[in-house]
Amino acid sequence: MSVDVTHNELREVTGPSAIGGGSRRFFDLLWLISVTEFKRVYFGTVLGYLWSLIRPLVLFGVLLFVFTRIFKVGGAEVEHYAVMLLTGIVLYTFFTEATSNAVTSVVSHEGVVRKTQFPRLVIPLATVVTAAFNLLLNLIVVLVFILAFGVSPAWSWFLFPVALAFLFIGAAGVSMALSALYVRFRDTAIIWAVVAQVLMYLTPILYPITIFKDDTTLRHVLMINPLAVIFEQVRVWVLHEPGAPTAVEAAGGWLGLLPAAIIFVGVIVYGAWYFNREAPRIAEAL
Protein backbone atom coordinates (compact mmCIF):
# COMPACT_ATOMS: atom_id res chain seq x y z
CA MET A 1 0.00 0.00 0.00
CA SER A 2 1.51 3.27 -1.10
CA VAL A 3 0.79 6.70 0.30
CA ASP A 4 0.58 9.53 -2.19
CA VAL A 5 2.04 12.60 -0.60
CA THR A 6 1.37 15.87 -2.39
CA HIS A 7 4.02 18.50 -1.89
CA ASN A 8 2.62 22.00 -2.06
CA GLU A 9 4.92 24.79 -3.10
CA LEU A 10 5.75 27.18 -0.27
CA ARG A 11 4.36 30.66 -0.72
CA GLU A 12 5.45 33.85 0.93
CA VAL A 13 2.89 35.03 3.47
CA THR A 14 2.69 38.79 3.49
CA GLY A 15 2.02 40.74 6.64
CA PRO A 16 -0.63 43.41 7.20
CA SER A 17 -0.54 45.98 4.44
CA ALA A 18 -0.81 49.75 4.58
CA ILE A 19 -4.34 50.03 3.18
CA GLY A 20 -5.64 46.46 3.02
CA GLY A 21 -9.15 45.51 4.12
CA GLY A 22 -11.28 47.65 1.83
CA SER A 23 -11.85 51.38 1.57
CA ARG A 24 -14.89 51.44 3.89
CA ARG A 25 -13.02 49.70 6.69
CA PHE A 26 -10.05 52.00 6.14
CA PHE A 27 -12.05 55.23 6.41
CA ASP A 28 -14.15 53.94 9.31
CA LEU A 29 -11.01 53.16 11.28
CA LEU A 30 -9.42 56.46 10.30
CA TRP A 31 -12.41 58.43 11.55
CA LEU A 32 -12.73 56.38 14.75
CA ILE A 33 -9.06 56.75 15.70
CA SER A 34 -9.00 60.46 14.82
CA VAL A 35 -12.08 61.32 16.87
CA THR A 36 -10.91 59.19 19.80
CA GLU A 37 -7.49 60.83 19.80
CA PHE A 38 -9.00 64.31 19.57
CA LYS A 39 -11.18 63.66 22.60
CA ARG A 40 -8.36 61.99 24.54
CA VAL A 41 -6.00 64.97 24.22
CA TYR A 42 -8.38 67.29 26.06
CA PHE A 43 -10.05 64.74 28.33
CA GLY A 44 -9.88 65.78 31.98
CA THR A 45 -8.57 69.29 31.27
CA VAL A 46 -10.33 72.32 32.76
CA LEU A 47 -10.52 74.35 29.56
CA GLY A 48 -10.95 71.39 27.24
CA TYR A 49 -11.00 72.26 23.54
CA LEU A 50 -10.24 75.92 24.34
CA TRP A 51 -6.59 74.89 24.68
CA SER A 52 -6.47 74.37 20.92
CA LEU A 53 -7.36 78.07 20.59
CA ILE A 54 -5.21 79.42 23.42
CA ARG A 55 -1.89 77.94 22.29
CA PRO A 56 -1.64 79.68 18.90
CA LEU A 57 -3.07 82.91 20.33
CA VAL A 58 -0.37 83.08 23.02
CA LEU A 59 2.36 82.48 20.44
CA PHE A 60 0.72 85.05 18.18
CA GLY A 61 0.71 87.67 20.94
CA VAL A 62 4.38 87.16 21.75
CA LEU A 63 5.55 87.17 18.14
CA LEU A 64 3.38 90.17 17.26
CA PHE A 65 5.01 92.19 20.04
CA VAL A 66 8.52 91.08 19.11
CA PHE A 67 8.24 91.69 15.37
CA THR A 68 6.31 94.97 15.54
CA ARG A 69 7.89 96.61 18.60
CA ILE A 70 11.44 95.25 18.64
CA PHE A 71 12.50 94.16 15.14
CA LYS A 72 10.00 96.43 13.30
CA VAL A 73 9.30 93.81 10.62
CA GLY A 74 5.55 94.31 10.77
CA GLY A 75 3.52 97.35 11.57
CA ALA A 76 2.90 100.23 9.20
CA GLU A 77 5.24 98.78 6.56
CA VAL A 78 3.06 95.68 6.08
CA GLU A 79 -0.66 96.02 5.71
CA HIS A 80 -2.63 93.59 7.89
CA TYR A 81 0.60 92.19 9.37
CA ALA A 82 -1.19 90.95 12.50
CA VAL A 83 -3.67 88.93 10.45
CA MET A 84 -0.89 87.60 8.22
CA LEU A 85 1.06 86.51 11.29
CA LEU A 86 -1.91 84.84 12.99
CA THR A 87 -2.93 83.00 9.81
CA GLY A 88 0.60 81.76 9.28
CA ILE A 89 0.96 80.60 12.88
CA VAL A 90 -2.34 78.70 12.79
CA LEU A 91 -1.51 76.96 9.51
CA TYR A 92 2.04 76.10 10.53
CA THR A 93 0.83 74.87 13.93
CA PHE A 94 -1.36 72.39 12.07
CA PHE A 95 1.58 71.21 9.98
CA THR A 96 3.95 70.76 12.92
CA GLU A 97 1.31 69.21 15.15
CA ALA A 98 0.33 66.68 12.50
CA THR A 99 3.87 65.70 11.51
CA SER A 100 5.42 65.76 15.00
CA ASN A 101 2.69 63.58 16.47
CA ALA A 102 2.95 61.24 13.49
CA VAL A 103 6.64 60.51 14.16
CA THR A 104 5.94 58.31 17.19
CA SER A 105 2.37 57.37 16.27
CA VAL A 106 3.08 53.82 15.04
CA VAL A 107 5.40 53.02 17.95
CA SER A 108 2.92 54.37 20.49
CA HIS A 109 0.35 51.92 19.11
CA GLU A 110 2.78 49.00 19.43
CA GLY A 111 0.37 46.78 21.34
CA VAL A 112 -2.34 47.09 18.70
CA VAL A 113 0.09 46.79 15.81
CA ARG A 114 1.57 43.55 17.16
CA LYS A 115 -1.73 41.82 17.86
CA THR A 116 -4.21 43.10 15.29
CA GLN A 117 -4.32 43.09 11.53
CA PHE A 118 -5.65 46.37 10.19
CA PRO A 119 -4.57 48.96 7.58
CA ARG A 120 -1.45 50.45 9.16
CA LEU A 121 -1.77 53.69 7.24
CA VAL A 122 -4.67 54.85 9.40
CA ILE A 123 -2.26 55.46 12.30
CA PRO A 124 -0.17 58.32 10.85
CA LEU A 125 -3.10 59.69 8.85
CA ALA A 126 -5.20 59.84 12.02
CA THR A 127 -2.70 62.30 13.51
CA VAL A 128 -3.16 64.54 10.47
CA VAL A 129 -6.96 64.37 10.71
CA THR A 130 -6.81 65.08 14.46
CA ALA A 131 -4.63 68.12 13.80
CA ALA A 132 -7.15 69.17 11.13
CA PHE A 133 -9.89 69.20 13.79
CA ASN A 134 -7.82 71.67 15.81
CA LEU A 135 -7.15 73.69 12.67
CA LEU A 136 -10.87 74.08 11.96
CA LEU A 137 -11.41 75.44 15.47
CA ASN A 138 -8.49 77.83 15.11
CA LEU A 139 -9.73 79.09 11.75
CA ILE A 140 -12.85 80.40 13.49
CA VAL A 141 -10.63 82.70 15.54
CA VAL A 142 -8.68 83.66 12.41
CA LEU A 143 -11.92 84.61 10.66
CA VAL A 144 -12.90 86.84 13.59
CA PHE A 145 -9.50 88.55 13.50
CA ILE A 146 -9.66 89.01 9.73
CA LEU A 147 -13.01 90.77 9.92
CA ALA A 148 -12.02 92.76 13.02
CA PHE A 149 -8.89 94.12 11.32
CA GLY A 150 -10.90 95.41 8.38
CA VAL A 151 -10.22 92.78 5.74
CA SER A 152 -13.25 92.61 3.49
CA PRO A 153 -14.54 89.26 2.20
CA ALA A 154 -13.65 88.53 -1.40
CA TRP A 155 -14.35 85.84 -3.98
CA SER A 156 -10.76 84.60 -3.56
CA TRP A 157 -11.74 83.26 -0.14
CA PHE A 158 -13.37 80.35 -1.96
CA LEU A 159 -9.87 79.33 -3.09
CA PHE A 160 -8.62 79.05 0.49
CA PRO A 161 -9.75 75.38 0.80
CA VAL A 162 -7.46 74.60 -2.15
CA ALA A 163 -4.46 75.81 -0.13
CA LEU A 164 -5.68 73.83 2.89
CA ALA A 165 -5.97 70.71 0.73
CA PHE A 166 -2.36 71.06 -0.44
CA LEU A 167 -1.21 71.66 3.13
CA PHE A 168 -3.12 68.59 4.34
CA ILE A 169 -1.70 66.39 1.55
CA GLY A 170 1.82 67.64 2.24
CA ALA A 171 1.47 66.97 5.97
CA ALA A 172 0.14 63.49 5.20
CA GLY A 173 3.11 62.70 2.95
CA VAL A 174 5.62 63.83 5.57
CA SER A 175 3.73 61.98 8.31
CA MET A 176 3.79 58.68 6.41
CA ALA A 177 7.53 58.90 5.87
CA LEU A 178 8.39 59.99 9.42
CA SER A 179 6.19 57.39 11.15
CA ALA A 180 7.77 54.55 9.17
CA LEU A 181 11.32 55.88 9.55
CA TYR A 182 10.96 56.23 13.33
CA VAL A 183 10.21 52.51 13.70
CA ARG A 184 13.76 51.72 12.56
CA PHE A 185 15.61 54.98 13.26
CA ARG A 186 14.74 56.61 16.59
CA ASP A 187 16.85 59.65 15.71
CA THR A 188 14.02 60.66 13.38
CA ALA A 189 12.13 62.48 16.14
CA ILE A 190 15.11 64.64 17.10
CA ILE A 191 16.03 65.39 13.50
CA TRP A 192 12.48 66.36 12.58
CA ALA A 193 12.16 68.66 15.61
CA VAL A 194 15.15 70.61 14.32
CA VAL A 195 13.95 70.56 10.70
CA ALA A 196 10.47 71.77 11.69
CA GLN A 197 11.99 74.68 13.60
CA VAL A 198 14.17 75.63 10.63
CA LEU A 199 11.23 75.37 8.23
CA MET A 200 9.30 77.89 10.31
CA TYR A 201 11.94 80.55 9.64
CA LEU A 202 12.25 79.57 5.98
CA THR A 203 8.51 80.07 5.48
CA PRO A 204 7.01 83.59 5.21
CA ILE A 205 5.17 83.48 8.52
CA LEU A 206 7.03 86.00 10.67
CA TYR A 207 7.90 88.15 7.70
CA PRO A 208 6.33 88.88 4.31
CA ILE A 209 8.19 87.76 1.22
CA THR A 210 8.06 91.37 0.00
CA ILE A 211 10.81 92.44 2.42
CA PHE A 212 13.23 90.76 -0.03
CA LYS A 213 11.99 92.73 -3.05
CA ASP A 214 15.53 94.03 -3.67
CA ASP A 215 17.05 90.55 -3.39
CA THR A 216 15.30 88.44 -5.99
CA THR A 217 17.79 85.60 -5.65
CA LEU A 218 17.02 85.10 -1.95
CA ARG A 219 13.30 85.36 -2.63
CA HIS A 220 13.51 82.69 -5.32
CA VAL A 221 15.52 80.43 -3.00
CA LEU A 222 12.90 80.77 -0.26
CA MET A 223 10.18 79.84 -2.74
CA ILE A 224 11.82 76.44 -3.26
CA ASN A 225 10.12 75.56 0.02
CA PRO A 226 6.64 74.16 -0.83
CA LEU A 227 5.26 75.63 2.40
CA ALA A 228 6.40 79.08 1.31
CA VAL A 229 4.40 78.67 -1.90
CA ILE A 230 1.25 77.71 0.01
CA PHE A 231 1.58 80.43 2.65
CA GLU A 232 2.32 83.18 0.13
CA GLN A 233 -0.70 82.21 -1.93
CA VAL A 234 -2.87 82.17 1.19
CA ARG A 235 -1.77 85.74 1.88
CA VAL A 236 -2.96 86.77 -1.59
CA TRP A 237 -6.24 84.84 -1.53
CA VAL A 238 -7.29 85.64 2.05
CA LEU A 239 -5.85 89.09 2.71
CA HIS A 240 -5.83 90.16 -0.98
CA GLU A 241 -3.25 92.86 -0.32
CA PRO A 242 -2.52 94.96 -3.43
CA GLY A 243 1.26 94.79 -2.98
CA ALA A 244 1.47 91.11 -2.12
CA PRO A 245 2.90 89.01 -4.97
CA THR A 246 1.35 85.70 -5.89
CA ALA A 247 3.41 82.55 -5.45
CA VAL A 248 4.17 82.57 -9.17
CA GLU A 249 5.39 86.18 -9.06
CA ALA A 250 7.44 85.59 -5.91
CA ALA A 251 9.13 82.58 -7.53
CA GLY A 252 9.92 84.51 -10.70
CA GLY A 253 7.42 82.73 -12.93
CA TRP A 254 5.91 79.28 -13.35
CA LEU A 255 9.32 77.77 -13.99
CA GLY A 256 10.47 79.07 -10.62
CA LEU A 257 7.76 76.98 -8.95
CA LEU A 258 9.08 73.77 -10.51
CA PRO A 259 11.59 72.96 -7.69
CA ALA A 260 8.90 73.39 -5.04
CA ALA A 261 6.50 71.21 -7.04
CA ILE A 262 9.13 68.49 -7.45
CA ILE A 263 9.90 68.50 -3.72
CA PHE A 264 6.20 68.45 -2.83
CA VAL A 265 5.34 65.54 -5.11
CA GLY A 266 8.58 63.73 -4.22
CA VAL A 267 7.86 63.84 -0.49
CA ILE A 268 4.33 62.52 -0.97
CA VAL A 269 5.40 59.72 -3.32
CA TYR A 270 8.32 58.72 -1.11
CA GLY A 271 6.18 58.77 2.03
CA ALA A 272 3.49 56.59 0.47
CA TRP A 273 6.03 54.20 -1.09
CA TYR A 274 8.18 53.81 2.01
CA PHE A 275 5.25 53.34 4.39
CA ASN A 276 3.65 50.79 2.06
CA ARG A 277 6.95 48.90 1.85
CA GLU A 278 7.50 48.89 5.61
CA ALA A 279 3.88 48.21 6.66
CA PRO A 280 4.12 44.38 6.55
CA ARG A 281 7.36 44.48 8.61
CA ILE A 282 6.41 47.05 11.22
CA ALA A 283 5.37 44.50 13.85
CA GLU A 284 8.68 42.67 13.48
CA ALA A 285 10.70 45.88 13.76
CA LEU A 286 8.97 47.05 16.94
mmCIF file of C-alpha atoms in Angstrom, residues 24-272:
data_model
loop_
_atom_site.group_PDB
_atom_site.id
_atom_site.type_symbol
_atom_site.label_atom_id
_atom_site.label_comp_id
_atom_site.label_asym_id
_atom_site.label_seq_id
_atom_site.Cartn_x
_atom_site.Cartn_y
_atom_site.Cartn_z
ATOM 1 C CA ARG A 24 -14.890 51.437 3.888
ATOM 2 C CA ARG A 25 -13.019 49.703 6.692
ATOM 3 C CA PHE A 26 -10.052 52.003 6.139
ATOM 4 C CA PHE A 27 -12.048 55.234 6.412
ATOM 5 C CA ASP A 28 -14.153 53.942 9.309
ATOM 6 C CA LEU A 29 -11.005 53.158 11.284
ATOM 7 C CA LEU A 30 -9.424 56.460 10.301
ATOM 8 C CA TRP A 31 -12.406 58.428 11.548
ATOM 9 C CA LEU A 32 -12.726 56.378 14.748
ATOM 10 C CA ILE A 33 -9.057 56.751 15.702
ATOM 11 C CA SER A 34 -9.005 60.455 14.818
ATOM 12 C CA VAL A 35 -12.083 61.316 16.874
ATOM 13 C CA THR A 36 -10.913 59.188 19.797
ATOM 14 C CA GLU A 37 -7.486 60.830 19.804
ATOM 15 C CA PHE A 38 -8.997 64.313 19.566
ATOM 16 C CA LYS A 39 -11.183 63.657 22.605
ATOM 17 C CA ARG A 40 -8.356 61.992 24.535
ATOM 18 C CA VAL A 41 -6.002 64.968 24.219
ATOM 19 C CA TYR A 42 -8.378 67.295 26.064
ATOM 20 C CA PHE A 43 -10.053 64.739 28.327
ATOM 21 C CA GLY A 44 -9.875 65.783 31.981
ATOM 22 C CA THR A 45 -8.571 69.294 31.266
ATOM 23 C CA VAL A 46 -10.333 72.317 32.759
ATOM 24 C CA LEU A 47 -10.516 74.352 29.563
ATOM 25 C CA GLY A 48 -10.951 71.389 27.244
ATOM 26 C CA TYR A 49 -11.004 72.264 23.543
ATOM 27 C CA LEU A 50 -10.235 75.915 24.341
ATOM 28 C CA TRP A 51 -6.592 74.889 24.679
ATOM 29 C CA SER A 52 -6.469 74.373 20.921
ATOM 30 C CA LEU A 53 -7.357 78.074 20.588
ATOM 31 C CA ILE A 54 -5.213 79.422 23.424
ATOM 32 C CA ARG A 55 -1.893 77.938 22.288
ATOM 33 C CA PRO A 56 -1.643 79.676 18.900
ATOM 34 C CA LEU A 57 -3.069 82.908 20.335
ATOM 35 C CA VAL A 58 -0.374 83.075 23.022
ATOM 36 C CA LEU A 59 2.361 82.478 20.440
ATOM 37 C CA PHE A 60 0.721 85.052 18.179
ATOM 38 C CA GLY A 61 0.714 87.672 20.941
ATOM 39 C CA VAL A 62 4.379 87.164 21.749
ATOM 40 C CA LEU A 63 5.554 87.175 18.139
ATOM 41 C CA LEU A 64 3.382 90.169 17.259
ATOM 42 C CA PHE A 65 5.008 92.191 20.038
ATOM 43 C CA VAL A 66 8.519 91.082 19.107
ATOM 44 C CA PHE A 67 8.238 91.687 15.366
ATOM 45 C CA THR A 68 6.313 94.966 15.543
ATOM 46 C CA ARG A 69 7.895 96.610 18.597
ATOM 47 C CA ILE A 70 11.444 95.249 18.643
ATOM 48 C CA PHE A 71 12.495 94.159 15.140
ATOM 49 C CA LYS A 72 10.005 96.429 13.304
ATOM 50 C CA VAL A 73 9.304 93.813 10.621
ATOM 51 C CA GLY A 74 5.554 94.312 10.769
ATOM 52 C CA GLY A 75 3.517 97.352 11.575
ATOM 53 C CA ALA A 76 2.904 100.228 9.205
ATOM 54 C CA GLU A 77 5.241 98.781 6.564
ATOM 55 C CA VAL A 78 3.061 95.682 6.077
ATOM 56 C CA GLU A 79 -0.665 96.023 5.708
ATOM 57 C CA HIS A 80 -2.626 93.592 7.889
ATOM 58 C CA TYR A 81 0.603 92.194 9.372
ATOM 59 C CA ALA A 82 -1.193 90.955 12.498
ATOM 60 C CA VAL A 83 -3.669 88.930 10.449
ATOM 61 C CA MET A 84 -0.892 87.597 8.220
ATOM 62 C CA LEU A 85 1.058 86.512 11.293
ATOM 63 C CA LEU A 86 -1.911 84.838 12.987
ATOM 64 C CA THR A 87 -2.934 83.002 9.811
ATOM 65 C CA GLY A 88 0.605 81.759 9.280
ATOM 66 C CA ILE A 89 0.956 80.605 12.884
ATOM 67 C CA VAL A 90 -2.338 78.698 12.789
ATOM 68 C CA LEU A 91 -1.505 76.964 9.511
ATOM 69 C CA TYR A 92 2.037 76.099 10.534
ATOM 70 C CA THR A 93 0.826 74.873 13.929
ATOM 71 C CA PHE A 94 -1.361 72.394 12.071
ATOM 72 C CA PHE A 95 1.578 71.210 9.975
ATOM 73 C CA THR A 96 3.950 70.760 12.924
ATOM 74 C CA GLU A 97 1.309 69.206 15.152
ATOM 75 C CA ALA A 98 0.331 66.676 12.496
ATOM 76 C CA THR A 99 3.868 65.697 11.509
ATOM 77 C CA SER A 100 5.420 65.760 14.997
ATOM 78 C CA ASN A 101 2.692 63.578 16.470
ATOM 79 C CA ALA A 102 2.952 61.236 13.494
ATOM 80 C CA VAL A 103 6.637 60.512 14.160
ATOM 81 C CA THR A 104 5.937 58.307 17.189
ATOM 82 C CA SER A 105 2.365 57.371 16.267
ATOM 83 C CA VAL A 106 3.082 53.824 15.040
ATOM 84 C CA VAL A 107 5.404 53.016 17.945
ATOM 85 C CA SER A 108 2.921 54.370 20.493
ATOM 86 C CA HIS A 109 0.346 51.921 19.111
ATOM 87 C CA GLU A 110 2.781 49.005 19.429
ATOM 88 C CA GLY A 111 0.367 46.780 21.344
ATOM 89 C CA VAL A 112 -2.342 47.088 18.704
ATOM 90 C CA VAL A 113 0.095 46.793 15.806
ATOM 91 C CA ARG A 114 1.566 43.554 17.162
ATOM 92 C CA LYS A 115 -1.735 41.817 17.861
ATOM 93 C CA THR A 116 -4.206 43.095 15.295
ATOM 94 C CA GLN A 117 -4.318 43.091 11.527
ATOM 95 C CA PHE A 118 -5.651 46.366 10.188
ATOM 96 C CA PRO A 119 -4.566 48.956 7.585
ATOM 97 C CA ARG A 120 -1.450 50.448 9.159
ATOM 98 C CA LEU A 121 -1.770 53.691 7.240
ATOM 99 C CA VAL A 122 -4.669 54.851 9.398
ATOM 100 C CA ILE A 123 -2.263 55.463 12.297
ATOM 101 C CA PRO A 124 -0.174 58.321 10.846
ATOM 102 C CA LEU A 125 -3.098 59.688 8.851
ATOM 103 C CA ALA A 126 -5.200 59.841 12.022
ATOM 104 C CA THR A 127 -2.701 62.299 13.514
ATOM 105 C CA VAL A 128 -3.163 64.541 10.474
ATOM 106 C CA VAL A 129 -6.960 64.366 10.712
ATOM 107 C CA THR A 130 -6.813 65.085 14.455
ATOM 108 C CA ALA A 131 -4.632 68.125 13.805
ATOM 109 C CA ALA A 132 -7.145 69.174 11.131
ATOM 110 C CA PHE A 133 -9.886 69.203 13.792
ATOM 111 C CA ASN A 134 -7.816 71.668 15.809
ATOM 112 C CA LEU A 135 -7.148 73.690 12.665
ATOM 113 C CA LEU A 136 -10.867 74.075 11.961
ATOM 114 C CA LEU A 137 -11.409 75.440 15.474
ATOM 115 C CA ASN A 138 -8.492 77.834 15.108
ATOM 116 C CA LEU A 139 -9.728 79.092 11.750
ATOM 117 C CA ILE A 140 -12.846 80.398 13.489
ATOM 118 C CA VAL A 141 -10.632 82.701 15.538
ATOM 119 C CA VAL A 142 -8.681 83.657 12.411
ATOM 120 C CA LEU A 143 -11.916 84.615 10.662
ATOM 121 C CA VAL A 144 -12.904 86.837 13.588
ATOM 122 C CA PHE A 145 -9.498 88.554 13.496
ATOM 123 C CA ILE A 146 -9.662 89.011 9.728
ATOM 124 C CA LEU A 147 -13.013 90.772 9.916
ATOM 125 C CA ALA A 148 -12.025 92.759 13.020
ATOM 126 C CA PHE A 149 -8.894 94.124 11.320
ATOM 127 C CA GLY A 150 -10.901 95.414 8.383
ATOM 128 C CA VAL A 151 -10.218 92.778 5.740
ATOM 129 C CA SER A 152 -13.251 92.611 3.489
ATOM 130 C CA PRO A 153 -14.542 89.261 2.204
ATOM 131 C CA ALA A 154 -13.649 88.533 -1.404
ATOM 132 C CA TRP A 155 -14.346 85.836 -3.984
ATOM 133 C CA SER A 156 -10.757 84.601 -3.561
ATOM 134 C CA TRP A 157 -11.742 83.261 -0.136
ATOM 135 C CA PHE A 158 -13.373 80.352 -1.955
ATOM 136 C CA LEU A 159 -9.875 79.333 -3.093
ATOM 137 C CA PHE A 160 -8.621 79.051 0.488
ATOM 138 C CA PRO A 161 -9.749 75.382 0.801
ATOM 139 C CA VAL A 162 -7.463 74.600 -2.145
ATOM 140 C CA ALA A 163 -4.459 75.807 -0.133
ATOM 141 C CA LEU A 164 -5.685 73.831 2.889
ATOM 142 C CA ALA A 165 -5.966 70.705 0.734
ATOM 143 C CA PHE A 166 -2.360 71.061 -0.443
ATOM 144 C CA LEU A 167 -1.212 71.657 3.132
ATOM 145 C CA PHE A 168 -3.121 68.587 4.336
ATOM 146 C CA ILE A 169 -1.697 66.390 1.553
ATOM 147 C CA GLY A 170 1.824 67.644 2.239
ATOM 148 C CA ALA A 171 1.470 66.972 5.967
ATOM 149 C CA ALA A 172 0.139 63.486 5.199
ATOM 150 C CA GLY A 173 3.115 62.699 2.954
ATOM 151 C CA VAL A 174 5.623 63.835 5.573
ATOM 152 C CA SER A 175 3.731 61.978 8.314
ATOM 153 C CA MET A 176 3.787 58.683 6.412
ATOM 154 C CA ALA A 177 7.526 58.904 5.870
ATOM 155 C CA LEU A 178 8.387 59.986 9.420
ATOM 156 C CA SER A 179 6.192 57.386 11.146
ATOM 157 C CA ALA A 180 7.772 54.549 9.167
ATOM 158 C CA LEU A 181 11.318 55.878 9.552
ATOM 159 C CA TYR A 182 10.960 56.232 13.328
ATOM 160 C CA VAL A 183 10.211 52.513 13.697
ATOM 161 C CA ARG A 184 13.764 51.722 12.563
ATOM 162 C CA PHE A 185 15.613 54.976 13.264
ATOM 163 C CA ARG A 186 14.738 56.610 16.585
ATOM 164 C CA ASP A 187 16.846 59.648 15.709
ATOM 165 C CA THR A 188 14.023 60.662 13.382
ATOM 166 C CA ALA A 189 12.134 62.477 16.143
ATOM 167 C CA ILE A 190 15.109 64.642 17.098
ATOM 168 C CA ILE A 191 16.033 65.391 13.501
ATOM 169 C CA TRP A 192 12.482 66.362 12.585
ATOM 170 C CA ALA A 193 12.160 68.658 15.615
ATOM 171 C CA VAL A 194 15.153 70.614 14.318
ATOM 172 C CA VAL A 195 13.953 70.560 10.699
ATOM 173 C CA ALA A 196 10.472 71.773 11.688
ATOM 174 C CA GLN A 197 11.994 74.676 13.600
ATOM 175 C CA VAL A 198 14.171 75.630 10.634
ATOM 176 C CA LEU A 199 11.226 75.367 8.233
ATOM 177 C CA MET A 200 9.297 77.889 10.306
ATOM 178 C CA TYR A 201 11.941 80.549 9.637
ATOM 179 C CA LEU A 202 12.253 79.568 5.980
ATOM 180 C CA THR A 203 8.514 80.071 5.480
ATOM 181 C CA PRO A 204 7.013 83.588 5.215
ATOM 182 C CA ILE A 205 5.175 83.477 8.523
ATOM 183 C CA LEU A 206 7.031 85.995 10.675
ATOM 184 C CA TYR A 207 7.903 88.155 7.699
ATOM 185 C CA PRO A 208 6.335 88.879 4.306
ATOM 186 C CA ILE A 209 8.193 87.756 1.217
ATOM 187 C CA THR A 210 8.058 91.371 0.001
ATOM 188 C CA ILE A 211 10.812 92.445 2.416
ATOM 189 C CA PHE A 212 13.229 90.761 -0.025
ATOM 190 C CA LYS A 213 11.988 92.731 -3.048
ATOM 191 C CA ASP A 214 15.531 94.028 -3.669
ATOM 192 C CA ASP A 215 17.050 90.547 -3.389
ATOM 193 C CA THR A 216 15.301 88.437 -5.993
ATOM 194 C CA THR A 217 17.791 85.597 -5.648
ATOM 195 C CA LEU A 218 17.020 85.101 -1.952
ATOM 196 C CA ARG A 219 13.301 85.363 -2.627
ATOM 197 C CA HIS A 220 13.511 82.686 -5.321
ATOM 198 C CA VAL A 221 15.519 80.430 -3.002
ATOM 199 C CA LEU A 222 12.905 80.767 -0.261
ATOM 200 C CA MET A 223 10.181 79.842 -2.735
ATOM 201 C CA ILE A 224 11.815 76.444 -3.258
ATOM 202 C CA ASN A 225 10.120 75.560 0.024
ATOM 203 C CA PRO A 226 6.643 74.165 -0.829
ATOM 204 C CA LEU A 227 5.263 75.634 2.404
ATOM 205 C CA ALA A 228 6.397 79.084 1.307
ATOM 206 C CA VAL A 229 4.404 78.675 -1.902
ATOM 207 C CA ILE A 230 1.249 77.710 0.007
ATOM 208 C CA PHE A 231 1.580 80.432 2.649
ATOM 209 C CA GLU A 232 2.323 83.175 0.133
ATOM 210 C CA GLN A 233 -0.700 82.208 -1.932
ATOM 211 C CA VAL A 234 -2.865 82.174 1.194
ATOM 212 C CA ARG A 235 -1.772 85.743 1.875
ATOM 213 C CA VAL A 236 -2.963 86.767 -1.593
ATOM 214 C CA TRP A 237 -6.237 84.836 -1.528
ATOM 215 C CA VAL A 238 -7.288 85.639 2.047
ATOM 216 C CA LEU A 239 -5.850 89.091 2.711
ATOM 217 C CA HIS A 240 -5.830 90.163 -0.978
ATOM 218 C CA GLU A 241 -3.246 92.858 -0.319
ATOM 219 C CA PRO A 242 -2.521 94.965 -3.430
ATOM 220 C CA GLY A 243 1.257 94.794 -2.976
ATOM 221 C CA ALA A 244 1.470 91.108 -2.119
ATOM 222 C CA PRO A 245 2.903 89.008 -4.974
ATOM 223 C CA THR A 246 1.355 85.701 -5.892
ATOM 224 C CA ALA A 247 3.406 82.554 -5.445
ATOM 225 C CA VAL A 248 4.172 82.567 -9.166
ATOM 226 C CA GLU A 249 5.392 86.178 -9.060
ATOM 227 C CA ALA A 250 7.444 85.592 -5.914
ATOM 228 C CA ALA A 251 9.126 82.578 -7.533
ATOM 229 C CA GLY A 252 9.916 84.506 -10.696
ATOM 230 C CA GLY A 253 7.424 82.730 -12.930
ATOM 231 C CA TRP A 254 5.906 79.280 -13.347
ATOM 232 C CA LEU A 255 9.321 77.770 -13.994
ATOM 233 C CA GLY A 256 10.466 79.067 -10.621
ATOM 234 C CA LEU A 257 7.757 76.980 -8.947
ATOM 235 C CA LEU A 258 9.084 73.773 -10.513
ATOM 236 C CA PRO A 259 11.593 72.961 -7.693
ATOM 237 C CA ALA A 260 8.897 73.390 -5.036
ATOM 238 C CA ALA A 261 6.495 71.215 -7.042
ATOM 239 C CA ILE A 262 9.129 68.489 -7.451
ATOM 240 C CA ILE A 263 9.903 68.502 -3.723
ATOM 241 C CA PHE A 264 6.201 68.455 -2.829
ATOM 242 C CA VAL A 265 5.345 65.543 -5.107
ATOM 243 C CA GLY A 266 8.585 63.732 -4.219
ATOM 244 C CA VAL A 267 7.861 63.843 -0.491
ATOM 245 C CA ILE A 268 4.334 62.517 -0.972
ATOM 246 C CA VAL A 269 5.403 59.722 -3.323
ATOM 247 C CA TYR A 270 8.320 58.724 -1.109
ATOM 248 C CA GLY A 271 6.176 58.774 2.034
ATOM 249 C CA ALA A 272 3.490 56.586 0.469
#
